[in-house]
Short mmCIF file of C-alpha atoms in Angstrom, two decimals:
data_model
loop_
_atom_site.label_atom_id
_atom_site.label_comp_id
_atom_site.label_asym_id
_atom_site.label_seq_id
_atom_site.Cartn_x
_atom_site.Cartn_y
_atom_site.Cartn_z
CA UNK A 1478 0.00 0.00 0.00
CA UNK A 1479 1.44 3.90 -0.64
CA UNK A 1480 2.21 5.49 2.03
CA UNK A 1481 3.43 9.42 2.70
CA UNK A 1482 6.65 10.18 4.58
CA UNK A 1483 6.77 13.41 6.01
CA UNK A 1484 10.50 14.32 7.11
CA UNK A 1485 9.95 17.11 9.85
CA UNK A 1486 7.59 17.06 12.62
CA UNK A 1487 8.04 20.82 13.59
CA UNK A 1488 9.58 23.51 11.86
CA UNK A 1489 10.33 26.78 13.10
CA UNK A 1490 11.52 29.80 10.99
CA UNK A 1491 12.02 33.38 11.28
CA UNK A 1492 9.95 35.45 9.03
CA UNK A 1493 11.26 35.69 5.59
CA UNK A 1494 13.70 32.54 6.08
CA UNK A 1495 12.95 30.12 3.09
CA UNK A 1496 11.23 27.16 3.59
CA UNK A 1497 11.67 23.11 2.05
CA UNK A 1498 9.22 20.75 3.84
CA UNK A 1499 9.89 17.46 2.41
CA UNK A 1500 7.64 14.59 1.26
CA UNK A 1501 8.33 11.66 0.12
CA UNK A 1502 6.02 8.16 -1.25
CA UNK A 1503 6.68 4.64 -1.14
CA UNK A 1504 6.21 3.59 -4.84
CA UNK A 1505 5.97 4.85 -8.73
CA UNK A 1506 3.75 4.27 -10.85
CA UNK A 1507 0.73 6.74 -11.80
CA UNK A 1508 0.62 9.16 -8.76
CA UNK A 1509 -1.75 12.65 -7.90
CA UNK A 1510 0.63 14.33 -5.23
CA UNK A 1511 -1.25 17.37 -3.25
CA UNK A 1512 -0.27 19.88 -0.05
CA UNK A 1513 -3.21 21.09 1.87
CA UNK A 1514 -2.45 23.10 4.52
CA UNK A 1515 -4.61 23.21 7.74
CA UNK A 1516 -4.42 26.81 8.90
CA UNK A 1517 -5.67 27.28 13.65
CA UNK A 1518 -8.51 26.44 13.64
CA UNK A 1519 -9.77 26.18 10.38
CA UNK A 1520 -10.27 23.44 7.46
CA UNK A 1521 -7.81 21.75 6.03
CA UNK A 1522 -7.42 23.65 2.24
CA UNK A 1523 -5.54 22.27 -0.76
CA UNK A 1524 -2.30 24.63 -1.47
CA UNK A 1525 -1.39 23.18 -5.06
CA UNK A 1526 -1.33 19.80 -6.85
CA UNK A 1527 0.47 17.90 -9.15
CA UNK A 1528 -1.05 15.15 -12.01
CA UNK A 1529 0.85 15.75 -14.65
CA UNK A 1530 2.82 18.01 -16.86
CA UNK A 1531 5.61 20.28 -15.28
CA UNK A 1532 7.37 18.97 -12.30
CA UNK A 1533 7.17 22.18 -11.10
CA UNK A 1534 3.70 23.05 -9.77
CA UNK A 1535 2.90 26.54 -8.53
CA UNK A 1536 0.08 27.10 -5.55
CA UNK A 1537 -1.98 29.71 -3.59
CA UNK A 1538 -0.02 32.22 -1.24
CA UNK A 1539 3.57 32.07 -2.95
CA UNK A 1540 4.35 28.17 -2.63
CA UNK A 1541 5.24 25.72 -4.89
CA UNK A 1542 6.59 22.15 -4.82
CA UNK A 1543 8.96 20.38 -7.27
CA UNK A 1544 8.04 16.06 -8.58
CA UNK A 1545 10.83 14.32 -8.91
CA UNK A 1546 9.90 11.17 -9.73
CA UNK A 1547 13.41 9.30 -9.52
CA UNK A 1548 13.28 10.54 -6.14
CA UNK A 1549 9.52 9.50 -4.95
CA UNK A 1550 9.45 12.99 -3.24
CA UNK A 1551 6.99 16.38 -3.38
CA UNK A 1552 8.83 18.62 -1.79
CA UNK A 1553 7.22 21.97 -0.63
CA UNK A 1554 8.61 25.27 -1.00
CA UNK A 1555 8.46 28.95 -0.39
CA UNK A 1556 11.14 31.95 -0.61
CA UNK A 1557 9.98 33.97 2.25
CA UNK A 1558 7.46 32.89 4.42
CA UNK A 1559 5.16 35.34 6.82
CA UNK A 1560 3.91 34.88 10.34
CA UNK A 1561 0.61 34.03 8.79
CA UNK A 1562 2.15 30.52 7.18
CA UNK A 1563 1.53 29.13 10.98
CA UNK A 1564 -0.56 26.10 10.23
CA UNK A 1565 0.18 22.44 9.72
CA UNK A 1566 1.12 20.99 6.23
CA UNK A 1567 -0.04 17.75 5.15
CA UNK A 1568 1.27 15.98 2.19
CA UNK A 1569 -0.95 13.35 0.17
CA UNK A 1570 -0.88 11.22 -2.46
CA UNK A 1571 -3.36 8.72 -4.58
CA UNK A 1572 -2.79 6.10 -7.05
CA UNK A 1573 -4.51 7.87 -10.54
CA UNK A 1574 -8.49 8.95 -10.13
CA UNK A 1575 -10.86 7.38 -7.53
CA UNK A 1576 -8.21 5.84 -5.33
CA UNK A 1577 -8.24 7.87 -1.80
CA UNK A 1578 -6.05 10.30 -0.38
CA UNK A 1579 -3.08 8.80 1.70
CA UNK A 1580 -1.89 11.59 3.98
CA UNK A 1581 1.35 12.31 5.49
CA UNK A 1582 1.85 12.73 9.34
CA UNK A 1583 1.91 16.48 9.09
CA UNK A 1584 4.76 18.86 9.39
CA UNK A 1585 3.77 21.74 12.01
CA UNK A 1586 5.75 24.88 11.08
CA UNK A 1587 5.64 27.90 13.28
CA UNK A 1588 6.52 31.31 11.60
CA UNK A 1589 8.29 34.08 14.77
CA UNK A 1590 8.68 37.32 14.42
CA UNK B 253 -20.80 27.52 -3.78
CA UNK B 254 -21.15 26.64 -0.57
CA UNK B 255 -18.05 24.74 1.02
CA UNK B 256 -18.93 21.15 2.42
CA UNK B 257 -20.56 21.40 5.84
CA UNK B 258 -20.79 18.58 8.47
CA UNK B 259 -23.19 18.33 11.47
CA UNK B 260 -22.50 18.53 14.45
CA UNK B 261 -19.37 20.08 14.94
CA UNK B 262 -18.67 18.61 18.25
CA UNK B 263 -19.79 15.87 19.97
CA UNK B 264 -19.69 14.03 23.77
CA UNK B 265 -20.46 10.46 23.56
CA UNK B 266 -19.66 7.60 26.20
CA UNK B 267 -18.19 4.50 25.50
CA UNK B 268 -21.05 2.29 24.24
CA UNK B 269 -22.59 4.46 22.16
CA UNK B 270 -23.27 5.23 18.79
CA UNK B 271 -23.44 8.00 16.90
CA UNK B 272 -23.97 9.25 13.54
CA UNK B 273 -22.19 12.01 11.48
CA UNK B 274 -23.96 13.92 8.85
CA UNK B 275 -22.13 15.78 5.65
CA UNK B 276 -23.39 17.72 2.90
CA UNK B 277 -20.92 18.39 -0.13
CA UNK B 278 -20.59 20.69 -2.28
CA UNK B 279 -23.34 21.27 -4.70
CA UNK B 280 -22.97 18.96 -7.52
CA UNK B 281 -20.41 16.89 -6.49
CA UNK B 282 -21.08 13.25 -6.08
CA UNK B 283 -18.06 12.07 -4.39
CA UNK B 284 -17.63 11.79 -0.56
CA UNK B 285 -15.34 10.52 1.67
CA UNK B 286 -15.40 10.51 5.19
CA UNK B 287 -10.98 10.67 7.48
CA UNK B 288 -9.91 10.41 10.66
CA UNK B 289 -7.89 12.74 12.28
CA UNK B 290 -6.22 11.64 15.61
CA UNK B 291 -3.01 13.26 16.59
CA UNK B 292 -1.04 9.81 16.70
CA UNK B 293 -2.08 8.33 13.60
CA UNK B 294 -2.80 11.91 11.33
CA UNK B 295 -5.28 11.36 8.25
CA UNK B 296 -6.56 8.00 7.77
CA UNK B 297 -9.33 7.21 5.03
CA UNK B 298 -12.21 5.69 5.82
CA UNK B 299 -14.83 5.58 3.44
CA UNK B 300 -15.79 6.99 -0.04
CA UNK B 301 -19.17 6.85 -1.47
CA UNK B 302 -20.15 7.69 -5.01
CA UNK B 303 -23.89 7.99 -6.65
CA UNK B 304 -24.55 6.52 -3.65
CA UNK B 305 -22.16 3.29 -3.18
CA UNK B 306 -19.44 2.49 -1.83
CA UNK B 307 -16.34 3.00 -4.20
CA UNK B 308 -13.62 2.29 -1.46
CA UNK B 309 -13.21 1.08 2.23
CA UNK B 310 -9.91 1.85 4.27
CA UNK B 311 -8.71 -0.37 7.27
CA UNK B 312 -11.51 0.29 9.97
CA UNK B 313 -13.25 -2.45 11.96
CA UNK B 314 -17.02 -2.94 10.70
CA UNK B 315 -18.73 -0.58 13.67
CA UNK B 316 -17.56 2.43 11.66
CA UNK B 317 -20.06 2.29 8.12
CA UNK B 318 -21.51 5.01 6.44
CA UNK B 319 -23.81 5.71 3.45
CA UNK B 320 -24.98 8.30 1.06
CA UNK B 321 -28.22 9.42 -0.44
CA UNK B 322 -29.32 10.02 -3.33
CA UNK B 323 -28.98 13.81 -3.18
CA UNK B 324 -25.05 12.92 -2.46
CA UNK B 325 -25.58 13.99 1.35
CA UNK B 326 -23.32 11.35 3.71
CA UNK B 327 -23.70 10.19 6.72
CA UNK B 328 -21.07 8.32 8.66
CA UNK B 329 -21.94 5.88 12.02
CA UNK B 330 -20.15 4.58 14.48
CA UNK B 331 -21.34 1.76 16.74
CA UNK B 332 -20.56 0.41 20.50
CA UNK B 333 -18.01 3.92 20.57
CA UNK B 334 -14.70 3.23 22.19
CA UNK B 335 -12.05 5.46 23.57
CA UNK B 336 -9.50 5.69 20.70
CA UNK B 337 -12.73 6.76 18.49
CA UNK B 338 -11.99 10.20 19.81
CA UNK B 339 -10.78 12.11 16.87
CA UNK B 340 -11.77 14.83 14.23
CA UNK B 341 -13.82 13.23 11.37
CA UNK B 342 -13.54 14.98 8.48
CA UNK B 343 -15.70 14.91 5.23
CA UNK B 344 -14.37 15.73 1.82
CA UNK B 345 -16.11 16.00 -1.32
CA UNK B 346 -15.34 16.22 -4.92
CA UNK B 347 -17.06 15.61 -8.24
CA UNK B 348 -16.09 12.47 -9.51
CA UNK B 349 -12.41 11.88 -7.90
CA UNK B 350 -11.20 11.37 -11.29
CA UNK B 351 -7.38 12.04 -11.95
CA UNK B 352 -6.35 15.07 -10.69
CA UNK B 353 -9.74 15.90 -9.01
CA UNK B 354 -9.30 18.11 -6.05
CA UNK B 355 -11.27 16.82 -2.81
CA UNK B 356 -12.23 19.65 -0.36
CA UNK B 357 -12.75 19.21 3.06
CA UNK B 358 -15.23 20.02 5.49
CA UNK B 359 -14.28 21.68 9.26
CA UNK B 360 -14.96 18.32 10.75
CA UNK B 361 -16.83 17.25 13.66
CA UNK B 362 -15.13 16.50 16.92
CA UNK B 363 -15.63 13.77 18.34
CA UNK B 364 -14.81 13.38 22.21
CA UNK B 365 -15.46 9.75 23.74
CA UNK B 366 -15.47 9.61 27.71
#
């Protein structure tokens, strides 16, 4: 079965320090790879997605993660990121169209002034 | 469009009991499938209907089942409730999870066992 490693439990970063969360999957294949991000107290929202096309996926709010497939990883990034990136990031992948979501652990990341 | 919306958003059950978690998705999408969020184990699938079967089943014992209607509303139950069913139970909805589909989420109903 795929499953969704998530590297880093917590992060913490300064405001406007870059940020790499990393995400990796178990095995090739036909993939959907997606980062939602699950902002205090509100519902978890997608950030981008990738299906095909350019490895290099742009999403909402300045981020954008990179498929490398010889790699099995999704990684997330963002140049400069802003107290109001506090949330928790969850990385998921499914096997092609109506397979479910397989979620990472979560990587919480805590932005300071 | 409305967002998807689940009922109720928090709950107090004791162990035992059943209860039953209601979601209505997004108009015109016919997909839904019901997670659990617990802070040990993260997001783990449960259950996706579609035009009103059951497409897929994740790795839950047989008191958690669920069903949808025909107006793609989704309701999820849990019998004989135990302690580790305390968690956030989260709907998501999209139209047909095709490839690439997006599935949006709900705000979840909390669910506290005592």
């Amino acid at each position: 079965a795929q499953s969704v490693s998530q590297h880093n439990h917590h992060v913490i970063l300064s405001e406007a320090a870059s940020l790499e969360l990393g995400c990796n999957y178990s095995y090739g294949g036909t993939v959907n790879l997606f980062w939602y991000v699950q902002y205090p107290g509100q519902h978890l929202q997608l950030l981008l997605k990738y299906f095909s096309g350019d490895p290099l996926v742009k999403g909402i709010k300045g981020f954008e993660a990179e498929f490398i497939k010889s790699k099995f990883s999704f990684n997330l990034r963002k140049p400069s990121v802003q107290w109001s990136d506090t949330a928790e990031y969850f990385c998921a992948v499914n096997d092609g169209g109506n397979t479910p979501l397989v979620f990472g652990k979560g990587t919480r990341l805590s932005v300071i002034a | 469009k409305a967002g998807v919306t689940q009922t109720p958003r928090y709950l107090i059950k004791t162990r035992g009991q059943q209860v039953t978690l209601s979601c209505s998705p997004i108009s015109g999408h016919r997909s839904v499938s019901w997670y659990q969020q617990t802070p040990g184990q993260g997001l783990q699938f449960l259950f996706e209907y579609f035009s009103e079967t059951q497409r897929n089943k994740g790795n839950f014992p047989g008191r958690f089942s669920g069903r949808q209607f025909s107006n793609s509303r989704s309701e999820m139950n849990v019998s004989t409730l135990e302690l580790g069913d305390s968690a956030l139970y989260l709907c998501a909805s999209s139209d047909t999870m095709g490839v690439g589909e997006t599935q949006y989420f709900g705000p979840g109903t909390r669910l506290l066992v005592l």
